[in-house]
Amino acid sequence: MEKYKKMPLEASDIKILKYQFRPGILFPLMLLVPGVVVVGVISNMNPELLLLTGIDFTWFLMVVVIGLAALMHFTMTRNYRADIKNKVKNVFLKPIQKLEEKRDFEAGSGTLYVGQEMNAFKTYYVIVDNVRHRIDEEVYKELDPNGEVAFHYAPVSNYLIKIDKPDKITGS
């Protein structure tokens, strides 16, 4: 059975959650900039096209495009904003099935000249609930293969903030 505890968000956790705002900024900008440019170009090239019963709808269409971009932004980031506002995270202790250390090679590092060896590096994994999660070397070295690992989740968005040692939750 998993152990569960609510803990306050740390500054690093808030920073990680704020990184999740990036798609909520990028995609609305991808709508906003071309939308405003298209409306502006159409209204300058053919001003009669946006006239309806003698009223110019250029500014109305620009406000609609800006409003849709803002709505898209707030919809895409609302769960992360709620997590930051709550200042709480859920921490679950889960039993470790297996710890893995794999040697891998840097892509393209052996293509400069014949006989050059590729740059090797190690990656560390913990397998929990039949899912392999990549972890830092420091966390890997402090975990017990028969012990537990702490998963830190944001409660509203259910975003996995980090995987850490279990000593911070148990207080030992």
PDB file of C-alpha atoms in Angstrom:
ATOM      1  CA  MET A   1       0.000   0.000   0.000  1.00  0.00           C
ATOM      2  CA  GLU A   2       1.213   3.468  -0.874  1.00  0.00           C
ATOM      3  CA  LYS A   3       1.890   6.050   1.782  1.00  0.00           C
ATOM      4  CA  TYR A   4       0.530   9.508   1.048  1.00  0.00           C
ATOM      5  CA  LYS A   5       1.190  12.952   2.458  1.00  0.00           C
ATOM      6  CA  LYS A   6       0.415  16.559   1.557  1.00  0.00           C
ATOM      7  CA  MET A   7       3.429  18.861   1.664  1.00  0.00           C
ATOM      8  CA  PRO A   8       3.985  22.536   0.837  1.00  0.00           C
ATOM      9  CA  LEU A   9       5.375  23.438  -2.579  1.00  0.00           C
ATOM     10  CA  GLU A  10       9.031  24.439  -2.623  1.00  0.00           C
ATOM     11  CA  ALA A  11      10.408  27.295  -4.750  1.00  0.00           C
ATOM     12  CA  SER A  12      11.916  24.765  -7.178  1.00  0.00           C
ATOM     13  CA  ASP A  13       8.513  23.055  -7.526  1.00  0.00           C
ATOM     14  CA  ILE A  14       6.848  26.365  -8.398  1.00  0.00           C
ATOM     15  CA  LYS A  15       9.555  27.018 -10.995  1.00  0.00           C
ATOM     16  CA  ILE A  16       8.919  23.596 -12.573  1.00  0.00           C
ATOM     17  CA  LEU A  17       5.166  24.253 -12.678  1.00  0.00           C
ATOM     18  CA  LYS A  18       5.752  27.678 -14.271  1.00  0.00           C
ATOM     19  CA  TYR A  19       7.753  25.960 -17.031  1.00  0.00           C
ATOM     20  CA  GLN A  20       4.518  24.190 -17.948  1.00  0.00           C
ATOM     21  CA  PHE A  21       3.081  27.585 -18.985  1.00  0.00           C
ATOM     22  CA  ARG A  22       5.248  27.588 -22.141  1.00  0.00           C
ATOM     23  CA  PRO A  23       2.754  25.826 -24.454  1.00  0.00           C
ATOM     24  CA  GLY A  24       0.027  28.072 -23.023  1.00  0.00           C
ATOM     25  CA  ILE A  25       2.043  31.080 -24.182  1.00  0.00           C
ATOM     26  CA  LEU A  26       3.381  29.749 -27.483  1.00  0.00           C
ATOM     27  CA  PHE A  27       0.155  28.443 -29.042  1.00  0.00           C
ATOM     28  CA  PRO A  28      -1.947  31.541 -28.300  1.00  0.00           C
ATOM     29  CA  LEU A  29       0.841  33.684 -29.796  1.00  0.00           C
ATOM     30  CA  MET A  30       0.747  31.462 -32.872  1.00  0.00           C
ATOM     31  CA  LEU A  31      -2.951  32.384 -33.173  1.00  0.00           C
ATOM     32  CA  LEU A  32      -2.652  36.012 -32.132  1.00  0.00           C
ATOM     33  CA  VAL A  33       0.125  37.305 -34.397  1.00  0.00           C
ATOM     34  CA  PRO A  34      -1.110  35.875 -37.722  1.00  0.00           C
ATOM     35  CA  GLY A  35      -4.726  36.661 -36.824  1.00  0.00           C
ATOM     36  CA  VAL A  36      -4.048  40.336 -36.148  1.00  0.00           C
ATOM     37  CA  VAL A  37      -1.813  40.582 -39.237  1.00  0.00           C
ATOM     38  CA  VAL A  38      -4.448  38.986 -41.514  1.00  0.00           C
ATOM     39  CA  VAL A  39      -7.225  41.243 -40.235  1.00  0.00           C
ATOM     40  CA  GLY A  40      -4.975  44.296 -40.594  1.00  0.00           C
ATOM     41  CA  VAL A  41      -3.868  43.399 -44.130  1.00  0.00           C
ATOM     42  CA  ILE A  42      -7.424  42.635 -45.280  1.00  0.00           C
ATOM     43  CA  SER A  43      -8.734  45.896 -43.846  1.00  0.00           C
ATOM     44  CA  ASN A  44      -5.941  47.877 -45.557  1.00  0.00           C
ATOM     45  CA  MET A  45      -6.183  46.108 -48.928  1.00  0.00           C
ATOM     46  CA  ASN A  46      -9.973  46.127 -49.219  1.00  0.00           C
ATOM     47  CA  PRO A  47     -11.608  48.350 -46.573  1.00  0.00           C
ATOM     48  CA  GLU A  48     -15.119  47.675 -47.946  1.00  0.00           C
ATOM     49  CA  LEU A  49     -14.776  43.953 -47.228  1.00  0.00           C
ATOM     50  CA  LEU A  50     -15.086  44.429 -43.466  1.00  0.00           C
ATOM     51  CA  LEU A  51     -17.874  47.015 -43.714  1.00  0.00           C
ATOM     52  CA  LEU A  52     -21.252  45.679 -42.699  1.00  0.00           C
ATOM     53  CA  THR A  53     -24.228  48.043 -42.850  1.00  0.00           C
ATOM     54  CA  GLY A  54     -21.808  50.977 -42.822  1.00  0.00           C
ATOM     55  CA  ILE A  55     -19.947  49.876 -39.671  1.00  0.00           C
ATOM     56  CA  ASP A  56     -16.233  48.967 -39.788  1.00  0.00           C
ATOM     57  CA  PHE A  57     -15.665  45.575 -38.126  1.00  0.00           C
ATOM     58  CA  THR A  58     -11.846  45.676 -38.270  1.00  0.00           C
ATOM     59  CA  TRP A  59     -11.383  46.507 -34.595  1.00  0.00           C
ATOM     60  CA  PHE A  60     -14.110  44.096 -33.578  1.00  0.00           C
ATOM     61  CA  LEU A  61     -12.333  41.226 -35.389  1.00  0.00           C
ATOM     62  CA  MET A  62      -8.994  42.194 -33.790  1.00  0.00           C
ATOM     63  CA  VAL A  63     -10.598  42.165 -30.335  1.00  0.00           C
ATOM     64  CA  VAL A  64     -12.118  38.736 -31.100  1.00  0.00           C
ATOM     65  CA  VAL A  65      -8.710  37.353 -32.136  1.00  0.00           C
ATOM     66  CA  ILE A  66      -7.049  38.817 -29.018  1.00  0.00           C
ATOM     67  CA  GLY A  67      -9.868  37.460 -26.841  1.00  0.00           C
ATOM     68  CA  LEU A  68      -9.552  33.962 -28.332  1.00  0.00           C
ATOM     69  CA  ALA A  69      -5.788  33.998 -27.729  1.00  0.00           C
ATOM     70  CA  ALA A  70      -6.293  35.109 -24.108  1.00  0.00           C
ATOM     71  CA  LEU A  71      -8.997  32.469 -23.585  1.00  0.00           C
ATOM     72  CA  MET A  72      -6.713  29.816 -25.037  1.00  0.00           C
ATOM     73  CA  HIS A  73      -3.856  30.920 -22.736  1.00  0.00           C
ATOM     74  CA  PHE A  74      -5.924  30.848 -19.556  1.00  0.00           C
ATOM     75  CA  THR A  75      -7.557  27.539 -20.473  1.00  0.00           C
ATOM     76  CA  MET A  76      -4.210  25.856 -21.131  1.00  0.00           C
ATOM     77  CA  THR A  77      -2.589  27.131 -17.905  1.00  0.00           C
ATOM     78  CA  ARG A  78      -5.479  27.090 -15.415  1.00  0.00           C
ATOM     79  CA  ASN A  79      -4.577  23.795 -13.718  1.00  0.00           C
ATOM     80  CA  TYR A  80      -0.953  24.827 -13.189  1.00  0.00           C
ATOM     81  CA  ARG A  81      -2.090  28.224 -11.866  1.00  0.00           C
ATOM     82  CA  ALA A  82      -4.395  26.453  -9.400  1.00  0.00           C
ATOM     83  CA  ASP A  83      -1.518  24.237  -8.235  1.00  0.00           C
ATOM     84  CA  ILE A  84       0.723  27.252  -7.637  1.00  0.00           C
ATOM     85  CA  LYS A  85      -2.087  29.094  -5.868  1.00  0.00           C
ATOM     86  CA  ASN A  86      -2.807  26.104  -3.561  1.00  0.00           C
ATOM     87  CA  LYS A  87       0.889  25.862  -2.589  1.00  0.00           C
ATOM     88  CA  VAL A  88       0.456  22.150  -1.827  1.00  0.00           C
ATOM     89  CA  LYS A  89       1.710  18.959  -3.455  1.00  0.00           C
ATOM     90  CA  ASN A  90       0.829  15.307  -2.979  1.00  0.00           C
ATOM     91  CA  VAL A  91       3.725  12.979  -2.179  1.00  0.00           C
ATOM     92  CA  PHE A  92       3.300   9.227  -2.619  1.00  0.00           C
ATOM     93  CA  LEU A  93       5.746   6.616  -1.372  1.00  0.00           C
ATOM     94  CA  LYS A  94       5.841   3.697  -3.790  1.00  0.00           C
ATOM     95  CA  PRO A  95       7.821   0.456  -3.548  1.00  0.00           C
ATOM     96  CA  ILE A  96      10.762   0.091  -5.916  1.00  0.00           C
ATOM     97  CA  GLN A  97      10.620  -2.901  -8.254  1.00  0.00           C
ATOM     98  CA  LYS A  98      14.083  -2.416  -9.727  1.00  0.00           C
ATOM     99  CA  LEU A  99      16.914   0.113 -10.064  1.00  0.00           C
ATOM    100  CA  GLU A 100      18.740   0.333 -13.404  1.00  0.00           C
ATOM    101  CA  GLU A 101      21.962   1.971 -14.521  1.00  0.00           C
ATOM    102  CA  LYS A 102      22.478   2.065 -18.295  1.00  0.00           C
ATOM    103  CA  ARG A 103      25.442   3.169 -20.361  1.00  0.00           C
ATOM    104  CA  ASP A 104      24.480   5.172 -23.428  1.00  0.00           C
ATOM    105  CA  PHE A 105      26.317   7.135 -26.090  1.00  0.00           C
ATOM    106  CA  GLU A 106      25.975  10.729 -27.252  1.00  0.00           C
ATOM    107  CA  ALA A 107      24.381  10.925 -30.682  1.00  0.00           C
ATOM    108  CA  GLY A 108      26.734  12.051 -33.431  1.00  0.00           C
ATOM    109  CA  SER A 109      29.796  12.189 -31.198  1.00  0.00           C
ATOM    110  CA  GLY A 110      31.656   9.474 -33.144  1.00  0.00           C
ATOM    111  CA  THR A 111      31.319  10.956 -36.622  1.00  0.00           C
ATOM    112  CA  LEU A 112      34.183  13.450 -36.709  1.00  0.00           C
ATOM    113  CA  TYR A 113      36.880  11.061 -37.955  1.00  0.00           C
ATOM    114  CA  VAL A 114      37.419   7.341 -38.410  1.00  0.00           C
ATOM    115  CA  GLY A 115      38.374   5.602 -35.187  1.00  0.00           C
ATOM    116  CA  GLN A 116      36.885   8.252 -32.902  1.00  0.00           C
ATOM    117  CA  GLU A 117      35.046   6.758 -29.967  1.00  0.00           C
ATOM    118  CA  MET A 118      31.612   7.997 -29.061  1.00  0.00           C
ATOM    119  CA  ASN A 119      31.126   9.908 -25.816  1.00  0.00           C
ATOM    120  CA  ALA A 120      29.590   7.617 -23.215  1.00  0.00           C
ATOM    121  CA  PHE A 121      27.319   8.660 -20.354  1.00  0.00           C
ATOM    122  CA  LYS A 122      25.225   6.869 -17.773  1.00  0.00           C
ATOM    123  CA  THR A 123      21.491   7.145 -17.260  1.00  0.00           C
ATOM    124  CA  TYR A 124      19.729   6.033 -14.103  1.00  0.00           C
ATOM    125  CA  TYR A 125      16.227   4.601 -13.827  1.00  0.00           C
ATOM    126  CA  VAL A 126      13.850   3.409 -11.145  1.00  0.00           C
ATOM    127  CA  ILE A 127      11.080   0.990 -12.087  1.00  0.00           C
ATOM    128  CA  VAL A 128       7.853   1.464 -10.118  1.00  0.00           C
ATOM    129  CA  ASP A 129       4.463  -0.044 -11.028  1.00  0.00           C
ATOM    130  CA  ASN A 130       6.046  -1.544 -14.186  1.00  0.00           C
ATOM    131  CA  VAL A 131       7.009   1.943 -15.453  1.00  0.00           C
ATOM    132  CA  ARG A 132      10.621   3.073 -15.933  1.00  0.00           C
ATOM    133  CA  HIS A 133      11.291   6.601 -14.626  1.00  0.00           C
ATOM    134  CA  ARG A 134      14.548   8.438 -15.269  1.00  0.00           C
ATOM    135  CA  ILE A 135      16.148   9.862 -12.108  1.00  0.00           C
ATOM    136  CA  ASP A 136      19.229  11.849 -11.139  1.00  0.00           C
ATOM    137  CA  GLU A 137      22.465  10.126 -10.159  1.00  0.00           C
ATOM    138  CA  GLU A 138      22.320  11.547  -6.615  1.00  0.00           C
ATOM    139  CA  VAL A 139      18.845  10.113  -6.042  1.00  0.00           C
ATOM    140  CA  TYR A 140      19.851   6.782  -7.611  1.00  0.00           C
ATOM    141  CA  LYS A 141      22.836   6.375  -5.280  1.00  0.00           C
ATOM    142  CA  GLU A 142      20.749   7.031  -2.170  1.00  0.00           C
ATOM    143  CA  LEU A 143      17.875   4.679  -3.012  1.00  0.00           C
ATOM    144  CA  ASP A 144      17.621   1.194  -1.552  1.00  0.00           C
ATOM    145  CA  PRO A 145      16.733  -1.425  -4.222  1.00  0.00           C
ATOM    146  CA  ASN A 146      14.235  -3.002  -1.807  1.00  0.00           C
ATOM    147  CA  GLY A 147      12.982   0.308  -0.417  1.00  0.00           C
ATOM    148  CA  GLU A 148      10.617   3.037  -1.514  1.00  0.00           C
ATOM    149  CA  VAL A 149      10.776   6.172  -3.621  1.00  0.00           C
ATOM    150  CA  ALA A 150       8.806   9.425  -3.266  1.00  0.00           C
ATOM    151  CA  PHE A 151       6.739  10.742  -6.189  1.00  0.00           C
ATOM    152  CA  HIS A 152       5.777  14.438  -5.914  1.00  0.00           C
ATOM    153  CA  TYR A 153       2.577  15.318  -7.815  1.00  0.00           C
ATOM    154  CA  ALA A 154       0.723  18.596  -8.262  1.00  0.00           C
ATOM    155  CA  PRO A 155      -2.831  17.921  -6.995  1.00  0.00           C
ATOM    156  CA  VAL A 156      -4.944  19.735  -9.620  1.00  0.00           C
ATOM    157  CA  SER A 157      -2.954  19.095 -12.814  1.00  0.00           C
ATOM    158  CA  ASN A 158      -1.619  15.731 -11.570  1.00  0.00           C
ATOM    159  CA  TYR A 159       1.781  16.718 -13.012  1.00  0.00           C
ATOM    160  CA  LEU A 160       4.758  14.688 -11.765  1.00  0.00           C
ATOM    161  CA  ILE A 161       6.995  17.395 -10.310  1.00  0.00           C
ATOM    162  CA  LYS A 162       9.892  15.180  -9.265  1.00  0.00           C
ATOM    163  CA  ILE A 163      11.030  11.813  -7.999  1.00  0.00           C
ATOM    164  CA  ASP A 164      13.002  12.017  -4.770  1.00  0.00           C
ATOM    165  CA  LYS A 165      14.373  10.099  -1.817  1.00  0.00           C
ATOM    166  CA  PRO A 166      11.745   8.925   0.663  1.00  0.00           C
ATOM    167  CA  ASP A 167      13.506  10.376   3.733  1.00  0.00           C
ATOM    168  CA  LYS A 168      11.950  13.816   3.240  1.00  0.00           C
ATOM    169  CA  ILE A 169       8.405  12.484   3.617  1.00  0.00           C
ATOM    170  CA  THR A 170       8.991  10.015   6.430  1.00  0.00           C
ATOM    171  CA  GLY A 171      11.144  12.430   8.415  1.00  0.00           C
ATOM    172  CA  SER A 172      13.907   9.904   9.075  1.00  0.00           C
TER     173      SER A 172
END
